[in-house]
Structures are given as C-alpha cells and as structure tokens.
GROMACS .gro file of C-alpha atoms in nm:
model
  479
    1MET     CA    1  -1.066   1.419   6.189
    2ARG     CA    2  -1.424   1.398   6.031
    3ARG     CA    3  -1.696   1.575   6.207
    4GLY     CA    4  -2.031   1.712   6.131
    5PHE     CA    5  -2.133   2.069   6.066
    6ARG     CA    6  -2.294   2.329   6.270
    7GLY     CA    7  -2.554   2.540   6.138
    8ASN     CA    8  -2.381   2.833   6.044
    9GLU     CA    9  -2.112   2.610   5.935
   10VAL     CA   10  -2.358   2.527   5.647
   11GLY     CA   11  -2.431   2.834   5.567
   12VAL     CA   12  -2.113   2.990   5.489
   13LEU     CA   13  -2.023   2.641   5.342
   14LEU     CA   14  -2.306   2.664   5.059
   15LEU     CA   15  -2.196   3.020   5.001
   16LEU     CA   16  -1.848   2.900   4.939
   17ILE     CA   17  -1.977   2.622   4.707
   18ILE     CA   18  -2.214   2.880   4.497
   19SER     CA   19  -1.940   3.103   4.444
   20PHE     CA   20  -1.734   2.843   4.319
   21VAL     CA   21  -1.962   2.753   4.088
   22ASN     CA   22  -2.024   3.077   3.992
   23LEU     CA   23  -1.678   3.108   3.948
   24CYS     CA   24  -1.604   2.844   3.697
   25GLY     CA   25  -1.851   2.972   3.472
   26GLY     CA   26  -2.120   2.730   3.493
   27GLY     CA   27  -2.405   2.674   3.738
   28ALA     CA   28  -2.631   2.403   3.672
   29ALA     CA   29  -2.461   2.331   3.338
   30ALA     CA   30  -2.156   2.290   3.443
   31ALA     CA   31  -2.258   2.003   3.670
   32THR     CA   32  -2.403   1.836   3.411
   33MET     CA   33  -2.143   1.864   3.163
   34SER     CA   34  -1.943   1.554   3.042
   35LYS     CA   35  -1.586   1.585   3.181
   36VAL     CA   36  -1.425   1.343   2.907
   37ILE     CA   37  -1.631   1.378   2.595
   38GLY     CA   38  -1.633   1.685   2.319
   39ILE     CA   39  -1.781   1.733   1.975
   40ASP     CA   40  -1.574   1.833   1.659
   41TYR     CA   41  -1.775   2.146   1.559
   42GLY     CA   42  -1.676   2.078   1.133
   43GLN     CA   43  -1.827   2.375   0.908
   44LEU     CA   44  -1.847   2.222   0.575
   45GLY     CA   45  -2.163   2.250   0.508
   46ASP     CA   46  -2.362   2.547   0.307
   47ASN     CA   47  -2.660   2.515   0.583
   48LEU     CA   48  -2.542   2.518   0.877
   49PRO     CA   49  -2.698   2.688   1.165
   50SER     CA   50  -2.511   3.032   1.333
   51PRO     CA   51  -2.229   3.017   1.574
   52SER     CA   52  -2.447   3.119   1.861
   53ARG     CA   53  -2.705   2.838   1.733
   54SER     CA   54  -2.465   2.559   1.721
   55VAL     CA   55  -2.290   2.649   2.053
   56SER     CA   56  -2.624   2.622   2.234
   57LEU     CA   57  -2.678   2.279   2.073
   58ILE     CA   58  -2.337   2.140   2.203
   59GLN     CA   59  -2.437   2.277   2.585
   60SER     CA   60  -2.768   2.066   2.508
   61LEU     CA   61  -2.552   1.739   2.417
   62LYS     CA   62  -2.381   1.791   2.771
   63ALA     CA   63  -2.037   1.837   2.586
   64GLY     CA   64  -1.730   1.940   2.771
   65PHE     CA   65  -1.531   2.021   2.529
   66VAL     CA   66  -1.560   2.185   2.183
   67LYS     CA   67  -1.289   2.105   1.864
   68ILE     CA   68  -1.288   2.338   1.545
   69TYR     CA   69  -1.076   2.338   1.251
   70ASP     CA   70  -0.936   2.644   1.245
   71ALA     CA   71  -0.955   2.948   1.466
   72ASN     CA   72  -1.284   3.088   1.368
   73PRO     CA   73  -1.341   3.430   1.560
   74GLN     CA   74  -1.743   3.397   1.529
   75ILE     CA   75  -1.737   3.084   1.694
   76LEU     CA   76  -1.493   3.156   1.945
   77ARG     CA   77  -1.686   3.486   2.048
   78ALA     CA   78  -1.988   3.238   2.058
   79LEU     CA   79  -1.790   3.037   2.273
   80SER     CA   80  -1.766   3.325   2.535
   81LYS     CA   81  -1.828   3.257   2.892
   82THR     CA   82  -1.943   2.927   2.854
   83HIS     CA   83  -1.801   2.608   3.038
   84LEU     CA   84  -1.691   2.468   2.711
   85LYS     CA   85  -1.333   2.402   2.665
   86ALA     CA   86  -1.194   2.484   2.284
   87ALA     CA   87  -0.925   2.308   2.082
   88VAL     CA   88  -0.819   2.554   1.803
   89MET     CA   89  -0.640   2.474   1.499
   90LEU     CA   90  -0.339   2.630   1.291
   91PRO     CA   91  -0.422   2.535   0.950
   92ASN     CA   92  -0.173   2.286   0.764
   93GLU     CA   93  -0.075   2.520   0.482
   94LEU     CA   94   0.061   2.755   0.770
   95VAL     CA   95   0.265   2.477   0.918
   96PRO     CA   96   0.577   2.526   0.727
   97ASN     CA   97   0.577   2.920   0.775
   98ILE     CA   98   0.522   2.924   1.136
   99SER     CA   99   0.797   2.703   1.148
  100ALA     CA  100   1.046   2.891   0.988
  101SER     CA  101   0.976   3.241   1.196
  102GLN     CA  102   0.901   3.328   1.550
  103SER     CA  103   0.734   3.668   1.453
  104LEU     CA  104   0.510   3.503   1.250
  105SER     CA  105   0.418   3.234   1.553
  106ASP     CA  106   0.391   3.569   1.776
  107ALA     CA  107   0.181   3.753   1.526
  108TRP     CA  108  -0.065   3.440   1.510
  109VAL     CA  109  -0.139   3.382   1.830
  110ARG     CA  110  -0.193   3.778   1.911
  111THR     CA  111  -0.422   3.805   1.607
  112ASN     CA  112  -0.615   3.458   1.643
  113LEU     CA  113  -0.611   3.377   2.044
  114LEU     CA  114  -0.499   3.630   2.270
  115PRO     CA  115  -0.835   3.861   2.191
  116PHE     CA  116  -1.082   3.619   2.298
  117PHE     CA  117  -0.875   3.546   2.680
  118PRO     CA  118  -0.998   3.511   2.924
  119HIS     CA  119  -1.387   3.470   2.859
  120THR     CA  120  -1.312   3.184   2.600
  121LYS     CA  121  -1.152   2.897   2.784
  122ILE     CA  122  -0.922   2.765   2.494
  123ARG     CA  123  -0.722   2.513   2.623
  124ILE     CA  124  -0.555   2.336   2.337
  125LEU     CA  125  -0.416   2.470   1.986
  126LEU     CA  126  -0.346   2.179   1.738
  127VAL     CA  127  -0.060   2.218   1.463
  128GLY     CA  128  -0.181   2.074   1.152
  129ASN     CA  129  -0.460   1.792   1.099
  130GLU     CA  130  -0.329   1.452   1.013
  131LEU     CA  131  -0.015   1.592   0.859
  132LEU     CA  132   0.146   1.222   0.821
  133SER     CA  133  -0.159   1.090   0.627
  134PRO     CA  134  -0.237   1.073   0.255
  135PRO     CA  135  -0.247   1.305   0.036
  136ASN     CA  136  -0.035   1.491   0.270
  137GLY     CA  137   0.344   1.470   0.187
  138ASN     CA  138   0.618   1.430   0.346
  139ALA     CA  139   0.751   1.794   0.274
  140THR     CA  140   0.578   1.900   0.598
  141TRP     CA  141   0.714   1.696   0.828
  142SER     CA  142   1.015   1.789   0.945
  143HIS     CA  143   0.817   2.141   1.021
  144ILE     CA  144   0.553   1.991   1.245
  145VAL     CA  145   0.791   2.009   1.573
  146PRO     CA  146   0.987   2.307   1.497
  147ALA     CA  147   0.584   2.483   1.458
  148MET     CA  148   0.468   2.339   1.759
  149THR     CA  149   0.766   2.458   1.967
  150ARG     CA  150   0.733   2.849   1.834
  151LEU     CA  151   0.374   2.877   1.918
  152ARG     CA  152   0.464   2.700   2.255
  153LYS     CA  153   0.700   3.011   2.275
  154SER     CA  154   0.428   3.250   2.175
  155LEU     CA  155   0.198   3.132   2.411
  156LYS     CA  156   0.385   3.160   2.716
  157SER     CA  157   0.524   3.506   2.594
  158HIS     CA  158   0.161   3.637   2.566
  159GLY     CA  159   0.064   3.465   2.907
  160LEU     CA  160  -0.132   3.191   2.775
  161ARG     CA  161   0.010   2.911   2.944
  162LYS     CA  162  -0.329   2.702   2.994
  163ILE     CA  163  -0.298   2.590   2.634
  164LYS     CA  164  -0.128   2.212   2.531
  165VAL     CA  165  -0.008   2.229   2.210
  166GLY     CA  166  -0.037   1.917   1.998
  167THR     CA  167  -0.134   1.748   1.632
  168THR     CA  168  -0.374   1.517   1.533
  169VAL     CA  169  -0.248   1.174   1.408
  170ALA     CA  170  -0.460   0.911   1.264
  171MET     CA  171  -0.437   0.554   1.265
  172ASP     CA  172  -0.247   0.491   0.926
  173ALA     CA  173   0.037   0.624   1.123
  174LEU     CA  174   0.126   0.231   1.250
  175GLN     CA  175   0.323   0.023   1.017
  176THR     CA  176   0.164  -0.266   1.262
  177SER     CA  177  -0.123  -0.275   1.474
  178PHE     CA  178  -0.187  -0.620   1.524
  179PRO     CA  179  -0.179  -0.770   1.789
  180PRO     CA  180  -0.169  -0.454   2.030
  181SER     CA  181   0.179  -0.528   2.189
  182ALA     CA  182   0.352  -0.577   1.869
  183ALA     CA  183   0.227  -0.225   1.711
  184ALA     CA  184   0.512   0.009   1.596
  185PHE     CA  185   0.493   0.336   1.430
  186ARG     CA  186   0.582   0.345   0.985
  187ARG     CA  187   0.932   0.330   0.943
  188ASP     CA  188   0.935   0.616   0.752
  189ILE     CA  189   0.827   0.841   1.038
  190ALA     CA  190   0.921   0.641   1.339
  191VAL     CA  191   1.234   0.772   1.417
  192PRO     CA  192   1.237   1.129   1.214
  193VAL     CA  193   0.899   1.241   1.307
  194MET     CA  194   0.732   1.045   1.574
  195GLY     CA  195   1.054   1.073   1.791
  196PRO     CA  196   1.093   1.455   1.836
  197LEU     CA  197   0.715   1.492   1.865
  198LEU     CA  198   0.686   1.254   2.131
  199ARG     CA  199   0.949   1.397   2.322
  200PHE     CA  200   0.799   1.755   2.281
  201LEU     CA  201   0.479   1.621   2.407
  202ASN     CA  202   0.629   1.441   2.705
  203ARG     CA  203   0.841   1.727   2.779
  204THR     CA  204   0.513   1.938   2.817
  205LYS     CA  205   0.290   1.697   2.963
  206SER     CA  206   0.050   1.725   2.669
  207PHE     CA  207  -0.136   1.485   2.481
  208PHE     CA  208  -0.101   1.263   2.157
  209PHE     CA  209  -0.434   1.382   1.966
  210LEU     CA  210  -0.526   1.041   1.772
  211ASP     CA  211  -0.829   0.987   1.547
  212ALA     CA  212  -0.940   0.650   1.597
  213TYR     CA  213  -1.269   0.518   1.424
  214THR     CA  214  -1.356   0.198   1.454
  215TYR     CA  215  -1.586   0.201   1.178
  216PHE     CA  216  -1.316   0.200   0.905
  217PRO     CA  217  -1.149  -0.135   1.007
  218TRP     CA  218  -1.477  -0.351   1.064
  219SER     CA  219  -1.622  -0.184   0.751
  220SER     CA  220  -1.329  -0.281   0.543
  221ASP     CA  221  -1.340  -0.667   0.683
  222PRO     CA  222  -1.684  -0.720   0.862
  223THR     CA  223  -1.680  -1.100   0.805
  224ARG     CA  224  -1.398  -1.118   1.042
  225ILE     CA  225  -1.444  -0.848   1.300
  226ARG     CA  226  -1.807  -0.840   1.461
  227LEU     CA  227  -1.999  -0.574   1.458
  228ASP     CA  228  -2.062  -0.520   1.850
  229TYR     CA  229  -1.678  -0.571   1.909
  230ALA     CA  230  -1.675  -0.274   1.689
  231LEU     CA  231  -1.957  -0.088   1.859
  232LEU     CA  232  -1.805  -0.103   2.207
  233GLU     CA  233  -2.103  -0.333   2.330
  234PRO     CA  234  -1.984  -0.421   2.676
  235GLU     CA  235  -2.228  -0.712   2.709
  236THR     CA  236  -2.010  -0.903   2.481
  237GLY     CA  237  -1.702  -0.844   2.585
  238VAL     CA  238  -1.696  -1.228   2.696
  239VAL     CA  239  -1.641  -1.326   2.310
  240GLY     CA  240  -1.327  -1.030   2.260
  241TYR     CA  241  -0.965  -1.066   2.144
  242THR     CA  242  -0.667  -1.202   2.367
  243ASP     CA  243  -0.320  -1.042   2.273
  244PRO     CA  244  -0.105  -1.353   2.279
  245GLY     CA  245   0.194  -1.128   2.377
  246THR     CA  246   0.056  -0.960   2.688
  247GLY     CA  247  -0.277  -1.249   2.765
  248PHE     CA  248  -0.458  -0.885   2.763
  249ARG     CA  249  -0.817  -0.933   2.681
  250TYR     CA  250  -0.966  -0.698   2.492
  251ALA     CA  251  -1.360  -0.651   2.528
  252ASP     CA  252  -1.375  -0.381   2.253
  253LEU     CA  253  -1.171  -0.319   1.925
  254LEU     CA  254  -1.137   0.068   2.042
  255ASP     CA  255  -0.969  -0.053   2.320
  256GLN     CA  256  -0.718  -0.255   2.095
  257MET     CA  257  -0.674   0.040   1.863
  258LEU     CA  258  -0.588   0.263   2.170
  259ASP     CA  259  -0.311   0.002   2.285
  260ALA     CA  260  -0.166  -0.059   1.963
  261VAL     CA  261  -0.039   0.301   1.998
  262ALA     CA  262   0.026   0.304   2.371
  263TYR     CA  263   0.282  -0.023   2.260
  264ALA     CA  264   0.387   0.193   1.950
  265MET     CA  265   0.449   0.489   2.156
  266GLU     CA  266   0.664   0.271   2.415
  267ARG     CA  267   0.903   0.157   2.117
  268VAL     CA  268   0.959   0.479   2.038
  269GLY     CA  269   1.088   0.527   2.412
  270TYR     CA  270   0.795   0.741   2.526
  271PRO     CA  271   0.552   0.511   2.713
  272ASP     CA  272   0.371   0.732   2.958
  273VAL     CA  273   0.215   1.027   2.687
  274ARG     CA  274  -0.166   1.043   2.747
  275ILE     CA  275  -0.372   0.992   2.438
  276TRP     CA  276  -0.665   1.186   2.372
  277ILE     CA  277  -0.905   1.107   2.103
  278ALA     CA  278  -0.908   1.378   1.847
  279GLU     CA  279  -1.184   1.249   1.640
  280THR     CA  280  -1.421   0.894   1.690
  281GLY     CA  281  -1.759   0.843   1.601
  282TRP     CA  282  -1.968   0.624   1.318
  283PRO     CA  283  -2.180   0.740   1.020
  284ASN     CA  284  -2.541   0.708   1.011
  285GLY     CA  285  -2.562   0.710   0.668
  286GLY     CA  286  -2.379   0.675   0.351
  287ASP     CA  287  -2.366   0.516  -0.010
  288VAL     CA  288  -2.573   0.194  -0.085
  289ASP     CA  289  -2.231  -0.019  -0.052
  290GLN     CA  290  -2.136   0.129   0.265
  291VAL     CA  291  -2.205  -0.138   0.523
  292GLY     CA  292  -2.295  -0.055   0.888
  293ALA     CA  293  -2.378   0.316   0.820
  294ASN     CA  294  -2.683   0.380   0.979
  295ILE     CA  295  -2.826   0.562   1.273
  296ARG     CA  296  -2.894   0.286   1.501
  297ASN     CA  297  -2.546   0.144   1.464
  298ALA     CA  298  -2.436   0.528   1.528
  299ALA     CA  299  -2.632   0.559   1.837
  300VAL     CA  300  -2.498   0.257   1.963
  301TYR     CA  301  -2.157   0.322   1.926
  302ASN     CA  302  -2.155   0.661   2.073
  303ARG     CA  303  -2.377   0.626   2.348
  304ASN     CA  304  -2.120   0.345   2.431
  305LEU     CA  305  -1.828   0.571   2.401
  306ALA     CA  306  -1.988   0.821   2.618
  307ARG     CA  307  -2.086   0.544   2.893
  308LYS     CA  308  -1.739   0.384   2.838
  309LEU     CA  309  -1.494   0.665   2.906
  310SER     CA  310  -1.695   0.818   3.182
  311ALA     CA  311  -1.631   0.496   3.388
  312GLY     CA  312  -1.254   0.594   3.347
  313ARG     CA  313  -1.131   0.217   3.333
  314GLY     CA  314  -0.869   0.274   3.123
  315THR     CA  315  -0.763   0.004   2.835
  316PRO     CA  316  -0.570  -0.319   2.914
  317ALA     CA  317  -0.205  -0.190   2.931
  318ARG     CA  318  -0.312   0.144   3.102
  319PRO     CA  319  -0.600   0.050   3.323
  320GLY     CA  320  -0.760   0.371   3.520
  321SER     CA  321  -0.620   0.623   3.283
  322VAL     CA  322  -0.828   0.900   3.173
  323ILE     CA  323  -0.938   0.898   2.822
  324ARG     CA  324  -1.081   1.179   2.648
  325ALA     CA  325  -1.235   1.234   2.335
  326PHE     CA  326  -1.399   1.433   2.067
  327VAL     CA  327  -1.692   1.280   1.879
  328PHE     CA  328  -1.709   1.404   1.513
  329SER     CA  329  -1.918   1.550   1.452
  330LEU     CA  330  -2.189   1.795   1.501
  331TYR     CA  331  -2.323   1.813   1.224
  332ASN     CA  332  -2.397   1.636   0.910
  333GLU     CA  333  -2.169   1.868   0.641
  334ASP     CA  334  -2.338   1.826   0.295
  335LEU     CA  335  -2.011   2.005   0.165
  336LYS     CA  336  -1.748   1.729   0.240
  337PRO     CA  337  -1.667   1.528  -0.073
  338GLY     CA  338  -1.589   1.210  -0.101
  339PRO     CA  339  -1.775   0.887  -0.057
  340GLY     CA  340  -2.142   0.917   0.099
  341THR     CA  341  -2.041   0.876   0.435
  342GLU     CA  342  -1.827   1.138   0.470
  343ARG     CA  343  -2.143   1.367   0.446
  344HIS     CA  344  -2.325   1.153   0.750
  345TRP     CA  345  -2.113   1.160   1.064
  346GLY     CA  346  -2.329   1.439   1.275
  347LEU     CA  347  -2.522   1.367   1.581
  348MET     CA  348  -2.758   1.688   1.466
  349TYR     CA  349  -2.904   1.773   1.111
  350PRO     CA  350  -2.810   2.143   1.014
  351ASN     CA  351  -3.129   2.207   1.110
  352GLY     CA  352  -3.105   2.159   1.468
  353THR     CA  353  -3.289   1.837   1.542
  354ALA     CA  354  -3.077   1.539   1.645
  355VAL     CA  355  -3.015   1.269   1.441
  356TYR     CA  356  -3.074   1.034   1.741
  357GLU     CA  357  -3.075   1.063   2.114
  358VAL     CA  358  -2.718   1.060   2.308
  359ASP     CA  359  -2.645   1.204   2.673
  360LEU     CA  360  -2.249   1.254   2.625
  361THR     CA  361  -2.246   1.217   3.020
  362GLY     CA  362  -2.271   0.833   2.990
  363GLU     CA  363  -2.540   0.886   3.304
  364LYS     CA  364  -2.875   0.797   3.093
  365PRO     CA  365  -2.953   0.433   3.090
  366GLU     CA  366  -3.045   0.286   2.742
  367SER     CA  367  -3.381   0.187   2.852
  368GLU     CA  368  -3.456   0.564   2.874
  369TYR     CA  369  -3.427   0.651   2.553
  370ALA     CA  370  -3.667   0.599   2.261
  371PRO     CA  371  -3.638   0.307   1.988
  372LEU     CA  372  -3.421   0.337   1.724
  373PRO     CA  373  -3.499   0.277   1.350
  374PRO     CA  374  -3.384  -0.115   1.284
  375ALA     CA  375  -3.057  -0.127   1.051
  376THR     CA  376  -3.105  -0.269   0.723
  377ASN     CA  377  -2.750  -0.238   0.577
  378ASP     CA  378  -2.510  -0.414   0.848
  379GLU     CA  379  -2.437  -0.695   0.577
  380PRO     CA  380  -2.242  -0.614   0.271
  381TYR     CA  381  -2.464  -0.485  -0.035
  382ARG     CA  382  -2.428  -0.769  -0.340
  383GLY     CA  383  -2.566  -0.634  -0.625
  384LYS     CA  384  -2.544  -0.370  -0.957
  385ILE     CA  385  -2.569   0.045  -0.820
  386TRP     CA  386  -2.589   0.325  -1.001
  387CYS     CA  387  -2.477   0.684  -1.015
  388VAL     CA  388  -2.761   0.919  -1.068
  389ALA     CA  389  -2.839   1.301  -1.041
  390ALA     CA  390  -2.963   1.376  -0.717
  391GLU     CA  391  -3.333   1.455  -0.648
  392GLY     CA  392  -3.387   1.866  -0.735
  393ALA     CA  393  -3.016   1.889  -0.923
  394GLU     CA  394  -3.171   1.983  -1.232
  395LYS     CA  395  -3.252   2.325  -1.059
  396LYS     CA  396  -2.864   2.390  -1.062
  397THR     CA  397  -2.858   2.404  -1.389
  398ALA     CA  398  -2.470   2.580  -1.411
  399ALA     CA  399  -2.338   2.334  -1.138
  400VAL     CA  400  -2.495   2.045  -1.342
  401GLU     CA  401  -2.359   2.142  -1.678
  402ALA     CA  402  -2.034   2.211  -1.516
  403ALA     CA  403  -2.013   1.817  -1.336
  404VAL     CA  404  -2.165   1.706  -1.655
  405GLU     CA  405  -1.857   1.832  -1.838
  406TYR     CA  406  -1.615   1.721  -1.613
  407ALA     CA  407  -1.745   1.361  -1.647
  408CYS     CA  408  -1.795   1.377  -2.000
  409GLY     CA  409  -1.447   1.563  -2.034
  410GLN     CA  410  -1.228   1.229  -1.854
  411GLY     CA  411  -1.179   1.030  -2.212
  412ASN     CA  412  -1.253   0.656  -2.289
  413GLY     CA  413  -1.592   0.712  -2.446
  414THR     CA  414  -1.777   0.835  -2.108
  415CYS     CA  415  -2.040   1.014  -2.296
  416ASP     CA  416  -2.016   0.898  -2.640
  417ALA     CA  417  -2.385   0.727  -2.616
  418ILE     CA  418  -2.535   1.062  -2.573
  419ARG     CA  419  -2.374   1.241  -2.809
  420PRO     CA  420  -2.515   1.265  -3.186
  421GLY     CA  421  -2.514   0.932  -3.312
  422GLY     CA  422  -2.506   0.770  -3.016
  423GLU     CA  423  -2.717   0.467  -2.888
  424CYS     CA  424  -2.860   0.702  -2.602
  425TYR     CA  425  -2.900   1.032  -2.861
  426ARG     CA  426  -3.253   1.163  -2.859
  427LYS     CA  427  -3.200   1.533  -2.981
  428GLY     CA  428  -3.454   1.759  -2.751
  429ARG     CA  429  -3.633   1.491  -2.553
  430GLU     CA  430  -3.352   1.429  -2.328
  431SER     CA  431  -3.417   1.627  -1.949
  432ALA     CA  432  -3.080   1.771  -1.766
  433ALA     CA  433  -3.132   1.547  -1.520
  434TRP     CA  434  -3.148   1.230  -1.700
  435LYS     CA  435  -2.857   1.320  -1.930
  436ALA     CA  436  -2.633   1.420  -1.633
  437SER     CA  437  -2.743   1.074  -1.486
  438TYR     CA  438  -2.606   0.922  -1.775
  439ALA     CA  439  -2.288   1.141  -1.743
  440PHE     CA  440  -2.235   1.037  -1.405
  441ASN     CA  441  -2.327   0.695  -1.392
  442SER     CA  442  -2.052   0.652  -1.676
  443TYR     CA  443  -1.797   0.826  -1.480
  444TRP     CA  444  -1.808   0.667  -1.201
  445HIS     CA  445  -1.877   0.269  -1.355
  446GLN     CA  446  -1.539   0.360  -1.527
  447PHE     CA  447  -1.333   0.526  -1.257
  448ARG     CA  448  -1.477   0.427  -0.967
  449SER     CA  449  -1.159   0.151  -0.893
  450VAL     CA  450  -0.924   0.412  -0.893
  451GLY     CA  451  -1.130   0.671  -0.663
  452GLY     CA  452  -1.366   0.836  -0.861
  453THR     CA  453  -1.689   0.894  -0.653
  454CYS     CA  454  -2.051   0.927  -0.735
  455TYR     CA  455  -2.067   1.318  -0.569
  456PHE     CA  456  -2.018   1.597  -0.805
  457GLY     CA  457  -2.050   1.862  -0.525
  458GLY     CA  458  -2.354   1.682  -0.391
  459LEU     CA  459  -2.525   1.620  -0.728
  460ALA     CA  460  -2.515   1.267  -0.749
  461VAL     CA  461  -2.666   0.989  -0.566
  462GLN     CA  462  -2.598   0.609  -0.546
  463THR     CA  463  -2.934   0.388  -0.659
  464THR     CA  464  -3.035   0.038  -0.665
  465LYS     CA  465  -3.237   0.145  -0.952
  466ASP     CA  466  -3.165   0.080  -1.308
  467LEU     CA  467  -3.247   0.389  -1.529
  468SER     CA  468  -3.170   0.204  -1.877
  469HIS     CA  469  -3.450   0.199  -2.108
  470GLY     CA  470  -3.496   0.078  -2.472
  471ARG     CA  471  -3.152   0.040  -2.650
  472CYS     CA  472  -2.983   0.279  -2.404
  473LYS     CA  473  -2.799   0.100  -2.144
  474PHE     CA  474  -2.703   0.238  -1.816
  475PRO     CA  475  -2.361   0.024  -1.745
  476GLY     CA  476  -2.459  -0.059  -1.341
  477THR     CA  477  -2.110  -0.102  -1.111
  478THR     CA  478  -2.163  -0.435  -0.948
  479VAL     CA  479  -2.021  -0.471  -0.579
   0.00000   0.00000   0.00000
C-alpha cells in the first residue's frame, strides 16, 4: 500500500539515495549520462588528445559507454572510477591463436583486463572486428566462436563474470536484406559461422554487435532512397516503406536494416538474440564526389539517433526492445586510409572542439541548438575532379618523394609527361608540390576505377580546379 513519508523517513531515504548514487560512481554525471548511447573511440590519428582528455570529452557528450579497438592500458586507466562502461577488443590477428590455446586466452585476460578491475567498468569483450567482411578472408571464420568460448572461460575463472563476449558483424553479412522479412545471411556463413555464433550469444545472453550505417546504402542510391529516410527524420515517417511480407511500416532506414538482421537471425533459428549497434553515424565531410557527407547531415543523424533510441520504442519487428548503440566516432582521425569520409566521422576535432553540438541523452530539443551550416553536397556531384597535393604537403619532403615514387612506379606511363622529354617537363622549374600533384592526379585518374584513392597518407586531396597550363594537361576524372 502506498503512503506518505514522515520527516525522519525522508531524511533516511535521502541518505540512502545519496549513498546509492555515490556507490554507482556517478553523482550528477551518472544521472545525466545516456543509458543507450556510447562512443567509438578510435586512435588512428597523429594529433589526438591524451586518453584522460579524451575521456573528459566523452563525458561532456553525456555518453554512457565507450568502445575501443584494442585493450589500450592508458585508456583503461583513464576510464578508472568514471561512470563510463567500456567495451574492449581482441585484435583480429590474435583470434586464431587464442582459439587454439586456453593458456594463451587466460594470459591475455590476466594481462589486459584483470589489472583494471574493479575501478574500470569493462563490460564487453569483442573478439575481432568485422572478421566476416572483406578484405578479411575466410581463414579466421572457424576460429571466432572457439576463441569466444575460451575467453569467456578465462573471464569466469578470473571472476570477471559481468563481461559479455561477442564479435562485430557488418551489414554485408546479409545475402538478402530487402524487404526485411525476406532477409537472410550469406550462404557461405549462414550455417558454418552464424549458427554457432548465435548459439553462443543466445546461451550466454550476450548481444549481436552490428555495424549499421544508413549513409552507405543511401549514398550508393540517393535517387531512390530518400535522404530524410536515411537521416531518421521523424516528421517524414508517413512516407516510409511498408514490408509486403509483414505489413510493417518503416519510418526510417535504420529500423529497416535492424529488422533485416533480426529476420536473418530468425531464419537460422535464433529469433531472440538482442542487437547492439557497435558502429553507426554519418560523415561530416569527405571528398568532392562523396554525396551528403557534411556537418548538417551528420548532426541531424546523430541527434535523431539519440532521441530515437532513448525513446525505447524498438523496431516494427521488435516493438519495445531496448537498442543500444556506439556512435562512430569520437574524433576525425587523420591517419585512416581510404576515401575522404574515412577521416570525417568525428563528433570532435582533434583539438577538442565540437564539430557540431549533440546531446547523446536525446533530451535536448532541436530548437535549443545553434543553427547548422547549410548542406552543399546533398546532390551527387557531376563534373570533373582532380587529385592534387594537399596544402603544406611540400614541407614533408621525404614523405612526398616516397609517395611520388609510388605513384610513378605503377606503370602505364603514369609520370612519363614529367620526365625529361615529356610535355610537362620543365627542368628546375617545377615545384615539389606541382610535380606531386601531377603524379597523384595521373595515378588516381588511371587507377580510381579499381580502388586507387586520392589520399597518399594525407598528402593528397580532391579539387574541382584544373591545374593544367599551356601544353601540360592534367587529366580530369569525370564523375
């Protein structure tokens, strides 16, 4: 029966509440952190703040969790006595050895995890990262679940029973994803890999850790997939998609992707394994030809994600289910290879300032945010692009020389025009930056269609400006 509290009972109750909050290690910070949103803390940058500063930035974003891609001891120490729950990762290359040896598994846990308990709240151990995706071959597939099994045994033997063991899987694990109700895992992994993996996760009450980015399907087909559908815009849900197999109506692309995975798991015989989004987000910048990668869209996506998951409504196929997510990523990481978007997923610049405002609790209304810059590339770029030396690249003499040597060494006459006798040869008159620009552009023009990138370790960038002059022509790549 409910009744009111007398004065002395109120005092006792307040003391109990204060003691409980302090025991949970949080005070005000713990009370305002997100219960469902965390941050992926990548470290592929040569200009990133210290772990202690980084942890403070994660707390300022009101994240409840943090995921790192190893078991970095400096980061784990910086997380000590904070409210943040941590996910750590066993590197891909260690998975086969751990799967074959319980003593190695025990030693890895004893060395990398045990020293940080109980002050650092490690709650998840991920065994490898996207091992089922290219360019990872199939040689490691049979080792994933045995390694998970050994590590779980090691955790239990060391008294670390709160840690859930899993592995991250990308959307390319699906053979079919549309419509969601027809989704199925790839034939090469459905029975030999996904069956044992889901059996382990179901038995241990762990999670299916999924990397799910709405940006990639949208950017590959921006004419047929609506941008607002990919950005989780709630007010446009009435123009969503209806699955003909179930009649479920989808208001955004993320729900559609999550339910596709849920139905694929059901086809393997495990309909109840919980999904935790291990990576999601939207790029805040990129190359000229990378549509929709801008600050406005990144802010809109992550703000909508926080509101959506904090509401706890689940998905059409799993209504009311609690879905947690790690947002990728804490920083723009300048050493990530590949297209320009790879270096522009951060909520923070490396100097510790915000790329845009976001409240990961999902509580801040849109009206309280400062205006965002306009999006300038939501339509696919049509025209020519050149790949040239980045500003300041000429100061990195050794690196530029090595990059030019690589570009010119790929055959097909890549640099013939800037060699003696070539149409662009000007003995003693070409600057190092100009020569590098020609080499980078010629390489990219020839090899872009087979995976060549305009990056060269951060020495090259894309431009719409033609640097050709006189009889020296820089070939432009049409997109």
